[in-house]
Short mmCIF file of C-alpha atoms in Angstrom, two decimals:
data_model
loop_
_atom_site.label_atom_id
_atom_site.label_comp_id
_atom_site.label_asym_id
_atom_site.label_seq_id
_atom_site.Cartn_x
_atom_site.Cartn_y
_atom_site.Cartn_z
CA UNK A 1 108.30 216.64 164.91
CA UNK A 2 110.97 215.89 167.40
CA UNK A 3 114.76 216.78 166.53
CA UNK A 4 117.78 214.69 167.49
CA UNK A 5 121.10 216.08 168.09
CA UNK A 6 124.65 214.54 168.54
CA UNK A 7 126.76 215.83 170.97
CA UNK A 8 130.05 214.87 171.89
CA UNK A 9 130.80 214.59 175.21
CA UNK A 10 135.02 215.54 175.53
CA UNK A 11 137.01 216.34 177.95
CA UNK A 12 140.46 215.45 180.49
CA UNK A 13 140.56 212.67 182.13
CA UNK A 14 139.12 212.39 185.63
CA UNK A 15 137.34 215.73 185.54
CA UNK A 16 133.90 214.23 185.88
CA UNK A 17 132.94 212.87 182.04
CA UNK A 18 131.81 209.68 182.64
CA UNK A 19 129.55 211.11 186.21
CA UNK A 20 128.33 213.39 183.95
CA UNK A 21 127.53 210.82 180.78
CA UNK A 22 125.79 208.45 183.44
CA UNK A 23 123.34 210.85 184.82
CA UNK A 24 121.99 212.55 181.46
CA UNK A 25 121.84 208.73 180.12
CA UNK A 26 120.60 206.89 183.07
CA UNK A 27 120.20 203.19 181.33
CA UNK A 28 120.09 204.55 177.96
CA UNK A 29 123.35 203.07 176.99
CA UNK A 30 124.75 200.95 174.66
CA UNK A 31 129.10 200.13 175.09
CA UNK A 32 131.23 198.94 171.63
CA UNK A 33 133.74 199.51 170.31
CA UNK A 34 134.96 202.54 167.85
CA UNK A 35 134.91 201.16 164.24
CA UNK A 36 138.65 199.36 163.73
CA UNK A 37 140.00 199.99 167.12
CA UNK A 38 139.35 198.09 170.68
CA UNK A 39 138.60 201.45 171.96
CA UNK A 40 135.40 201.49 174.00
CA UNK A 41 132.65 203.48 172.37
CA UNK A 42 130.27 204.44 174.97
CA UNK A 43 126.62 205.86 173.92
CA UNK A 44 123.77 206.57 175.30
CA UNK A 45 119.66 209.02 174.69
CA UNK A 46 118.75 211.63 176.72
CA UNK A 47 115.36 213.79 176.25
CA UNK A 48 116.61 217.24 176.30
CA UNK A 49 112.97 218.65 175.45
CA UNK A 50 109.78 217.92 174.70
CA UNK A 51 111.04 217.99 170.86
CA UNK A 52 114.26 217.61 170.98
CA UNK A 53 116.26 214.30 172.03
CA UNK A 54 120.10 213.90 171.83
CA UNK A 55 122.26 210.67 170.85
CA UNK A 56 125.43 211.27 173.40
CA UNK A 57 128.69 209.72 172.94
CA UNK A 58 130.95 209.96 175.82
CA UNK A 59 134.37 210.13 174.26
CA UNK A 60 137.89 208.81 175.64
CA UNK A 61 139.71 211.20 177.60
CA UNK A 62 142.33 213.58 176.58
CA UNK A 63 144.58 216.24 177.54
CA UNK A 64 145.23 218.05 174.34
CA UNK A 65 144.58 217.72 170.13
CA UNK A 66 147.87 216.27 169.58
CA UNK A 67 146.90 212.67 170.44
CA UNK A 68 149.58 210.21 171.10
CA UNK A 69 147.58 206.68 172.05
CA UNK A 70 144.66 204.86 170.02
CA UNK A 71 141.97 206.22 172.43
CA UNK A 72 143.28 209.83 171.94
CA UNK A 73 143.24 209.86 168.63
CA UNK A 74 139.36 208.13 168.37
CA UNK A 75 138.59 211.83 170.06
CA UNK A 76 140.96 213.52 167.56
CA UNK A 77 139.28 212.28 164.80
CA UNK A 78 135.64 212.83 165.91
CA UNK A 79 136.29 216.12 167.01
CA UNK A 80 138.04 216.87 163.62
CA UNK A 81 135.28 215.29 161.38
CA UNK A 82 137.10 212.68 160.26
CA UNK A 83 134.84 210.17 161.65
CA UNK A 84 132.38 208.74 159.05
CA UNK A 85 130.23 206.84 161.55
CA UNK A 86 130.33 209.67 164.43
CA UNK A 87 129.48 213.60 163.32
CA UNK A 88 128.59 215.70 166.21
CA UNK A 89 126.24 218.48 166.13
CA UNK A 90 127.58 220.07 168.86
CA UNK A 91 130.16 219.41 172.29
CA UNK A 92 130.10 219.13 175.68
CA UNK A 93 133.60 220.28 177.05
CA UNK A 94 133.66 219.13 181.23
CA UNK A 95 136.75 221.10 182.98
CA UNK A 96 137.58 220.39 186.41
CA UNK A 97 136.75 223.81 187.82
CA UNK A 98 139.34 222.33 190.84
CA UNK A 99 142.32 222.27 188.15
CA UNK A 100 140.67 225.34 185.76
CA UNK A 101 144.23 225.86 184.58
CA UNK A 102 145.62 222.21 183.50
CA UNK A 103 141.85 221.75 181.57
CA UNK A 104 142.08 225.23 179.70
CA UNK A 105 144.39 224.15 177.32
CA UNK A 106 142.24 221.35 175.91
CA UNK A 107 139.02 223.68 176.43
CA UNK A 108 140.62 226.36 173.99
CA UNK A 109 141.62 224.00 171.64
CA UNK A 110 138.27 222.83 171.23
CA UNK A 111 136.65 226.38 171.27
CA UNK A 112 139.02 227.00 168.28
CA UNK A 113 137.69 224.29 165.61
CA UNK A 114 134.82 226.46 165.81
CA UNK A 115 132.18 223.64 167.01
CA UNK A 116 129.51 224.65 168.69
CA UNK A 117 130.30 224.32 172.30
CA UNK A 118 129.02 224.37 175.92
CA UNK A 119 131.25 224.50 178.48
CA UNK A 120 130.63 222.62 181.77
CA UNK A 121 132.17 223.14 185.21
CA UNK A 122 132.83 220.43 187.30
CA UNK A 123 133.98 219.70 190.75
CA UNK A 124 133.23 223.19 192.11
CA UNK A 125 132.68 222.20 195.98
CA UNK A 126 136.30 220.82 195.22
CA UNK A 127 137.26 223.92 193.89
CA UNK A 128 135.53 225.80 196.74
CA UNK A 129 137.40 223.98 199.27
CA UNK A 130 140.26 224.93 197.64
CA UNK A 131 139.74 228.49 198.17
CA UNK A 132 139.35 228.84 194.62
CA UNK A 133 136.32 231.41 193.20
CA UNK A 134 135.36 231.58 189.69
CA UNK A 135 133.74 233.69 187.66
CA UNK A 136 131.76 232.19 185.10
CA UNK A 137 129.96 235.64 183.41
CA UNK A 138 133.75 236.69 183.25
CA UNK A 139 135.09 233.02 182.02
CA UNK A 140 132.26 233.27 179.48
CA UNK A 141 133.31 236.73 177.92
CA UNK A 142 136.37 235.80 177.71
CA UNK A 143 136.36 232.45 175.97
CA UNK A 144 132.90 233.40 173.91
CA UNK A 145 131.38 230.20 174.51
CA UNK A 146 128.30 229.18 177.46
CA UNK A 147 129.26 228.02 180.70
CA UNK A 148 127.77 226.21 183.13
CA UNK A 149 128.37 225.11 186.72
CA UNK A 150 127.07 221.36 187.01
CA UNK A 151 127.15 218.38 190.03
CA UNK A 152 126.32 215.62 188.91
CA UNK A 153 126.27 213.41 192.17
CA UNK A 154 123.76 216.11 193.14
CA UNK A 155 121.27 216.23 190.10
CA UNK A 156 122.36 219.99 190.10
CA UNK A 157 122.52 222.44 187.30
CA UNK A 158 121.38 219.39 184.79
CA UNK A 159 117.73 220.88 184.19
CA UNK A 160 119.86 224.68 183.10
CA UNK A 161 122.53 222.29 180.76
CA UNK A 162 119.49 220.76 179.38
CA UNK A 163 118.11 224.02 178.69
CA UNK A 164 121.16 225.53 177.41
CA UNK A 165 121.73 222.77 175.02
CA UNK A 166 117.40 223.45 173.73
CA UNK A 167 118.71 227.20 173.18
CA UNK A 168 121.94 226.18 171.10
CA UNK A 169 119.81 223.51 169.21
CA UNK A 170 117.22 226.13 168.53
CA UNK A 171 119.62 228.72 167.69
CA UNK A 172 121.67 229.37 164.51
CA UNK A 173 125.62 229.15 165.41
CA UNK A 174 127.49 231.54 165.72
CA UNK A 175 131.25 231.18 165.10
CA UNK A 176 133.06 231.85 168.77
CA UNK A 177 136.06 233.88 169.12
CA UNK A 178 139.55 232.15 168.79
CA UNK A 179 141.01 231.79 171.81
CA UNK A 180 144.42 232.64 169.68
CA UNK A 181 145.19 234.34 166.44
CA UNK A 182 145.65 230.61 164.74
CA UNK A 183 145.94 231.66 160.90
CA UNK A 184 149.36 233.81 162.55
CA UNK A 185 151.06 230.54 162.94
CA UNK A 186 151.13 229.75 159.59
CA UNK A 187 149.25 232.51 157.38
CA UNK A 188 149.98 231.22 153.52
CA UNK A 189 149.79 227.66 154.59
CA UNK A 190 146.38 227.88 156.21
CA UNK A 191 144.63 230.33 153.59
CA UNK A 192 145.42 227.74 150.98
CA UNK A 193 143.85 224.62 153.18
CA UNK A 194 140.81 226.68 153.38
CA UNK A 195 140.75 227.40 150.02
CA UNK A 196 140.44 223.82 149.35
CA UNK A 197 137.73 223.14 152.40
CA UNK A 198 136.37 226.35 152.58
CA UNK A 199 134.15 225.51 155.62
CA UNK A 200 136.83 224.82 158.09
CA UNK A 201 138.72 227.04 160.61
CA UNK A 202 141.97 228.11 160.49
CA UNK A 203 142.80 225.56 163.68
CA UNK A 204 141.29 222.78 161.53
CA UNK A 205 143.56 223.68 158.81
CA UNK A 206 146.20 223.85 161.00
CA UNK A 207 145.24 220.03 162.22
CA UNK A 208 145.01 219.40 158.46
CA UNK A 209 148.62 220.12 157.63
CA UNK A 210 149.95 218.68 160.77
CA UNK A 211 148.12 215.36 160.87
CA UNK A 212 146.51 214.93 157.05
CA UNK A 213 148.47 211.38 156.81
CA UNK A 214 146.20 210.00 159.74
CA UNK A 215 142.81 211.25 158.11
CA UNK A 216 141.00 209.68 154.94
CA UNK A 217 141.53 211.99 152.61
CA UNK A 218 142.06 210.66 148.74
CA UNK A 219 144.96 210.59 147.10
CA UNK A 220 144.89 213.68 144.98
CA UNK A 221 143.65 215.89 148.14
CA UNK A 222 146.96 214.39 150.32
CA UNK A 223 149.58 215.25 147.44
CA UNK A 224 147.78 218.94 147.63
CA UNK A 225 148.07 219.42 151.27
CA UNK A 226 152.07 218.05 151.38
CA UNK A 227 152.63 220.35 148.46
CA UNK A 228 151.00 223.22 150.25
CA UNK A 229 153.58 222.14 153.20
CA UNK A 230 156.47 221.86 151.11
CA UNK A 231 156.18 225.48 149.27
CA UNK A 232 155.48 226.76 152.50
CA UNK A 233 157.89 224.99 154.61
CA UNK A 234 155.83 224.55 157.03
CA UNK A 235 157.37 223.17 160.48
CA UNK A 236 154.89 220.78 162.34
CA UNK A 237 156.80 220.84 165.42
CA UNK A 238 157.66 224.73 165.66
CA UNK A 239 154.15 225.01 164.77
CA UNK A 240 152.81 222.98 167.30
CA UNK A 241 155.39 224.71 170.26
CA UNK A 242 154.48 228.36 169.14
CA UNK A 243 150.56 227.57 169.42
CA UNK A 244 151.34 225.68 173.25
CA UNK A 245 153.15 228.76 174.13
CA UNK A 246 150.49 231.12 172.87
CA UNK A 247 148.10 229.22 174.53
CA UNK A 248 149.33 229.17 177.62
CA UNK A 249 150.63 232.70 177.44
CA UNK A 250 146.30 233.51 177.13
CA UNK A 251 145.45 231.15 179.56
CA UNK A 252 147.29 232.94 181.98
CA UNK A 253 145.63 236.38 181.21
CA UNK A 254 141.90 234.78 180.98
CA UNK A 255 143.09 233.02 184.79
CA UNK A 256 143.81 236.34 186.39
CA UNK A 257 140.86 238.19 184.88
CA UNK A 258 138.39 235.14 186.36
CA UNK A 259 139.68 233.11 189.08
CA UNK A 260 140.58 234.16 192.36
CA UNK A 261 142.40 231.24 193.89
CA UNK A 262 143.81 231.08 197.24
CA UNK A 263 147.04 232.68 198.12
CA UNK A 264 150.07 230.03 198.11
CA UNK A 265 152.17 231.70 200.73
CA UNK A 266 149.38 231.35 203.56
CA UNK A 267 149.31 228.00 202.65
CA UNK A 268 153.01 227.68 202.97
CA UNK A 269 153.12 229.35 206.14
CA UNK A 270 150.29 227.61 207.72
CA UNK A 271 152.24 223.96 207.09
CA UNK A 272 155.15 225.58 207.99
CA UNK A 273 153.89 226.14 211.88
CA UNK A 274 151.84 223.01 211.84
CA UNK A 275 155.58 221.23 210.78
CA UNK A 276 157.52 223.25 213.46
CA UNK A 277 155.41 221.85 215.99
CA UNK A 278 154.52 217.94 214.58
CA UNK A 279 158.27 217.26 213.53
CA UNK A 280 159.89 218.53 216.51
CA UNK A 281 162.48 216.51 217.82
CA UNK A 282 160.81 215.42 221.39
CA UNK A 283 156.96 216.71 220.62
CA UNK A 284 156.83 215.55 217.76
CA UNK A 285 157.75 212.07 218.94
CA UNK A 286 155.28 212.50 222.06
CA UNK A 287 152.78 213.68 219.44
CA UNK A 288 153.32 210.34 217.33
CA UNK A 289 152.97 208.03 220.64
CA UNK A 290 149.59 210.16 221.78
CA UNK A 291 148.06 210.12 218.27
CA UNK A 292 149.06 206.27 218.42
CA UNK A 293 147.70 205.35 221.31
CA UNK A 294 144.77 206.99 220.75
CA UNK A 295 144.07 205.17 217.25
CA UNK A 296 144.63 201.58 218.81
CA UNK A 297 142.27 202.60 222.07
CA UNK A 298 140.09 203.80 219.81
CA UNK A 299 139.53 200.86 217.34
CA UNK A 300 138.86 198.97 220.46
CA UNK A 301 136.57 201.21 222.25
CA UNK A 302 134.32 202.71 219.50
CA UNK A 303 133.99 198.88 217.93
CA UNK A 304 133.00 197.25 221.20
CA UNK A 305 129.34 198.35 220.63
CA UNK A 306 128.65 196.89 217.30
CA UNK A 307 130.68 193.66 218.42
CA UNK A 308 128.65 193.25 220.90
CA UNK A 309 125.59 193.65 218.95
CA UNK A 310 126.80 191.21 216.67
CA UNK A 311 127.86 188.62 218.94
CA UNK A 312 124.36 188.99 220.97
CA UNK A 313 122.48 188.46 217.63
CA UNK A 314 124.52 185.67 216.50
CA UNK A 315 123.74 184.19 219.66
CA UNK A 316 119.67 184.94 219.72
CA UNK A 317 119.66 183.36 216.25
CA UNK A 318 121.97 180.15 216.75
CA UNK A 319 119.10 179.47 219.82
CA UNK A 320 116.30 180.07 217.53
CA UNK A 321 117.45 177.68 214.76
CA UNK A 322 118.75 175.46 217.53
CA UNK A 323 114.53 175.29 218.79
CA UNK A 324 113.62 175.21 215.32
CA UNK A 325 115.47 173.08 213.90
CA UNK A 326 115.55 168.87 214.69
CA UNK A 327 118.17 166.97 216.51
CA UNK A 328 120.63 165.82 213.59
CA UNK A 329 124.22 166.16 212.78
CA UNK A 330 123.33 168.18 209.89
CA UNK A 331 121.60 171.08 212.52
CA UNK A 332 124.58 170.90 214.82
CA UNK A 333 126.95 171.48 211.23
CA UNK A 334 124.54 174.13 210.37
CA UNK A 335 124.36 176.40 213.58
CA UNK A 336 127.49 174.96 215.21
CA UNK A 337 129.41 175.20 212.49
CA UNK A 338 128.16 177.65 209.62
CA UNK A 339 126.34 180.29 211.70
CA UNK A 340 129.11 180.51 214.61
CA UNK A 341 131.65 180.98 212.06
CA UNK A 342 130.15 183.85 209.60
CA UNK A 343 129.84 185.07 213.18
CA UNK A 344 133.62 184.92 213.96
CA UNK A 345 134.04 186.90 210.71
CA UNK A 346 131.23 189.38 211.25
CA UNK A 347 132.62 189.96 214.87
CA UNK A 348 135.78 191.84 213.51
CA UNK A 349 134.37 193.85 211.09
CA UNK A 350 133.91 197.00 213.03
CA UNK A 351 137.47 196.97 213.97
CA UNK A 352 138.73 196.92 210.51
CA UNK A 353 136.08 199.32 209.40
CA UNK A 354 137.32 201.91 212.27
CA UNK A 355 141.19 201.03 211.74
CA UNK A 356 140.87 201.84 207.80
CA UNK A 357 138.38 205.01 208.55
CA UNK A 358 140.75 206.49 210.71
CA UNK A 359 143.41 205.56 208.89
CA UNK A 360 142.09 207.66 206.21
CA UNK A 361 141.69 210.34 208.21
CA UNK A 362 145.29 210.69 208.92
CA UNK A 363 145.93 210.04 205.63
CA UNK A 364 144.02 213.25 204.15
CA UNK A 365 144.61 215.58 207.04
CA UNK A 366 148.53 214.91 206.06
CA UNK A 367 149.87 213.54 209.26
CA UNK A 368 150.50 210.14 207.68
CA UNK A 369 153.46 211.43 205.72
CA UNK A 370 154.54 213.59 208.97
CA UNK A 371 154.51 210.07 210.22
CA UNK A 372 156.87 208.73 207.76
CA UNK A 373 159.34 211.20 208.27
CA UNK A 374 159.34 210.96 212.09
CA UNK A 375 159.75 207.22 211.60
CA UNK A 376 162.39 207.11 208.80
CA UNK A 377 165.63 206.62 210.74
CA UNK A 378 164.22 204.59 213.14
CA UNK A 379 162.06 202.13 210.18
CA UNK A 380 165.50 202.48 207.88
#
C-alpha cells in the first residue's frame, strides 16, 4: 500500500525554498490561491519511495512566527494547525547556511511547536566562500532535529533528504528538545492552555494566548483563553520581547559551539590596504584612468571576433537568398532590408554583452563603489 505524507515546505525568504520546491516537484505542480486570501498557494508530488509519496506545499516566506502581512500569516496558520484545508505531517525548514545566524531564529521557532522537522542547509558553496565552516553533527545535537546539507542547482544531497524524510515517515516521532525553556515565559498561563488542548506544546500555547483572535476557535473556547489571559495578566508584548531575547541569547551559544566563520578583522584589514592603495590621491586616479582604458579597449578588442563572424555570415546568407531567391521588389525588401538590418542589431551584441560582463565584474570585486568615491567631487 503506498503512504502519502504532507510536508510543509517553510522557511526565510531567499534562502533557496522555491529552488528547492522545483527540483523535488519537477512538473508536478499545481499554483492557487490559499482559501480566502490572494496569496499564492503553490503545490506540487514527489515519490519519496517506492511506498511512500508526499503532497508538498511550498509555503510563503517568513522571517519569524509573529506574522505581520497576509502571506505571513497563511504560514502562521498552517504551521500552527489552524488551517482546515492544509495539515502537515511533517516540515521542511531551508536555512541559508550563508546567513546561519539571521535564519536560526525562525528555525528554532519552528523546532519548538514540536512538528516533526528536517532541517535543510542551503547555499553552502556560498557559505564556503565566505570562509564560513559548519558543523552539522554539532548543529544537529544541539537543536535535536536532522540536518542536511542540500544543492539544489546540483541535484546534490536530494537522494539522502529523500531518504531522511522515508526514515521520519517510517519512524514514530519523537518530541525534539526546545530550543528555549517556553512554559518559563508564562508558566500558569500556558499549563492552563494545555489543559484545554492537551496535545499542544507549550510554544503553541504560547501562540494560542498571543494570537487566539486570528484562529477559528468557537466562541466558548475564545472567552476561556482571554479569561486565562486576564487572571494571569499575561503581557503579549513582554512576552513576545523576553522569548526574542532568549532566543537570540541561545542562538549565540549554539553559533559558537558549530560554526567557525571567518575572522572580521582580516577582512577589515585586507580592504583597508587594498583602499590605501585604490583611493590614493594620484594612484588612485592613475588606477581609475588604467582600469578605464582598459575596459573601453577591451569591449572593442575582445568583440571584434564575433563581429566579424557575424557580419561575414550575414553576408554569406544575404548572397545565398540573393541566388535563391527571384528578381522582385519583395526579395530586395527581404534581404536588403530585413536580413541587413537584424544584422545591424546582431553586429553590436558582443559589445554590449562584454561592456555589461565586465561591468559586473567590477561591480562584485568592489571597485565600482571605489569608483564612485574617486569620482564624487568631480561628478557632484
Amino acid at each position: 500500500m503506498i503512504k502519502n505524507i504532507n510536508i510543509a515546505l517553510v522557511g526565510n525568504p531567499n534562502s533557496g525554498k522555491s529552488s528547492l520546491f522545483n527540483v523535488l516537484t519537477g512538473l508536478k505542480q499545481q499554483v492557487g490561491n490559499f482559501p480566502g486570501v490572494t496569496v499564492d498557494k503553490k503545490t506540487g508530488h514527489c515519490q519519496i519511495a517506492e511506498r511512500l509519496t508526499s503532497t508538498i506545499i511550498d509555503l510563503p516566506g517568513t522571517y519569524s512566527l509573529y506574522p505581520k502581512r497576509t502571506d505571513e500569516w497563511v504560514s502562521y496558520k498552517v504551521l500552527l494547525q489552524q488551517d482546515e484545508t492544509i495539515q502537515p505531517d511533517m516540515v521542511l525548514l531551508v536555512a541559508d547556511a550563508s546567513n546561519l545566524r539571521r535564519n536560526l531564529l525562525f528555525c528554532s521557532q519552528i523546532i519548538d511547536l514540536k512538528i516533526p522537522v528536517i532541517m535543510v542547509l542551503t547555499m553552502m558553496d556560498l557559505a564556503g566562500n565566505k570562509g564560513t565552516q559548519i558543523d552539522i553533527t554539532g548543529l544537529e545535537r544541539e537543536l535535536g532535529v536532522p540536518v542536511i546539507a542540500v544543492n539544489a542547482r546540483k541535484n546534490k544531497g536530494l537522494g539522502n533528504l529523500k531518504k531522511l524524510i522515508e526514515q521520519r515517515a517510517a519512524a514514530q516521532f519523537v518530541k525534539p528538545m526546545s530550543v528555549i525553556n517556553n512554559k518559563a515565559l508564562a508558566e500558569n498561563a500556558i499549563n492552563e492552555v494545555e489543559k484545554m488542548f492537551p496535545a499542544i506544546s507549550d510554544y503553541t500555547a504560547l501562540h494560542y494566548l498571543i494570537n487566539h483572535e486570528h484562529f477559528s476557535f468557537d466562541v466558548s473556547t475564545q472567552h476561556k483563553i482571554e479569561s486565562i489571559e486576564q487572571a494571569n495578566q499575561f503581557n503579549p508584548t513582554k512576552t513576545q520581547a523576553e522569548e526574542i531575547m532568549q532566543r537570540y541569547g541561545r542562538i549565540k551559544q549554539i553559533m559558537q559551539l558549530t560554526v567557525v566563520e571567518a575572522d572580521p578583522l582580516k577582512k577589515a584589514l585586507y580592504s583597508q590596504k587594498l583602499d590605501n592603495i585604490l583611493l590614493d590621491r594620484r594612484w588612485g586616479y592613475l588606477i581609475l584612468l588604467t582600469v578605464l582604458f582598459l575596459l573601453f579597449q577591451s569591449v572593442f578588442w575582445i568583440a571584434q571576433y564575433p563581429m566579424d563572424f557575424i557580419e561575414w555570415s550575414f553576408g554569406k546568407f544575404s548572397g545565398y537568398l540573393a541566388g535563391l531567391m527571384p528578381v522582385a521588389w519583395w526579395s530586395d525588401l527581404f534581404i536588403n532590408g530585413v536580413v541587413a538590418g537584424l544584422s545591424g542589431i546582431i553586429v553590436f551584441v558582443p559589445q554590449i554583452m562584454i561592456l555589461f560582463g565586465l561591468i559586473t565584474i567590477l561591480e562584485d570585486t568592489g571597485y565600482m563603489a571605489r569608483i564612485s568615491f574617486l569620482t564624487d567631487k568631480l561628478m557632484r
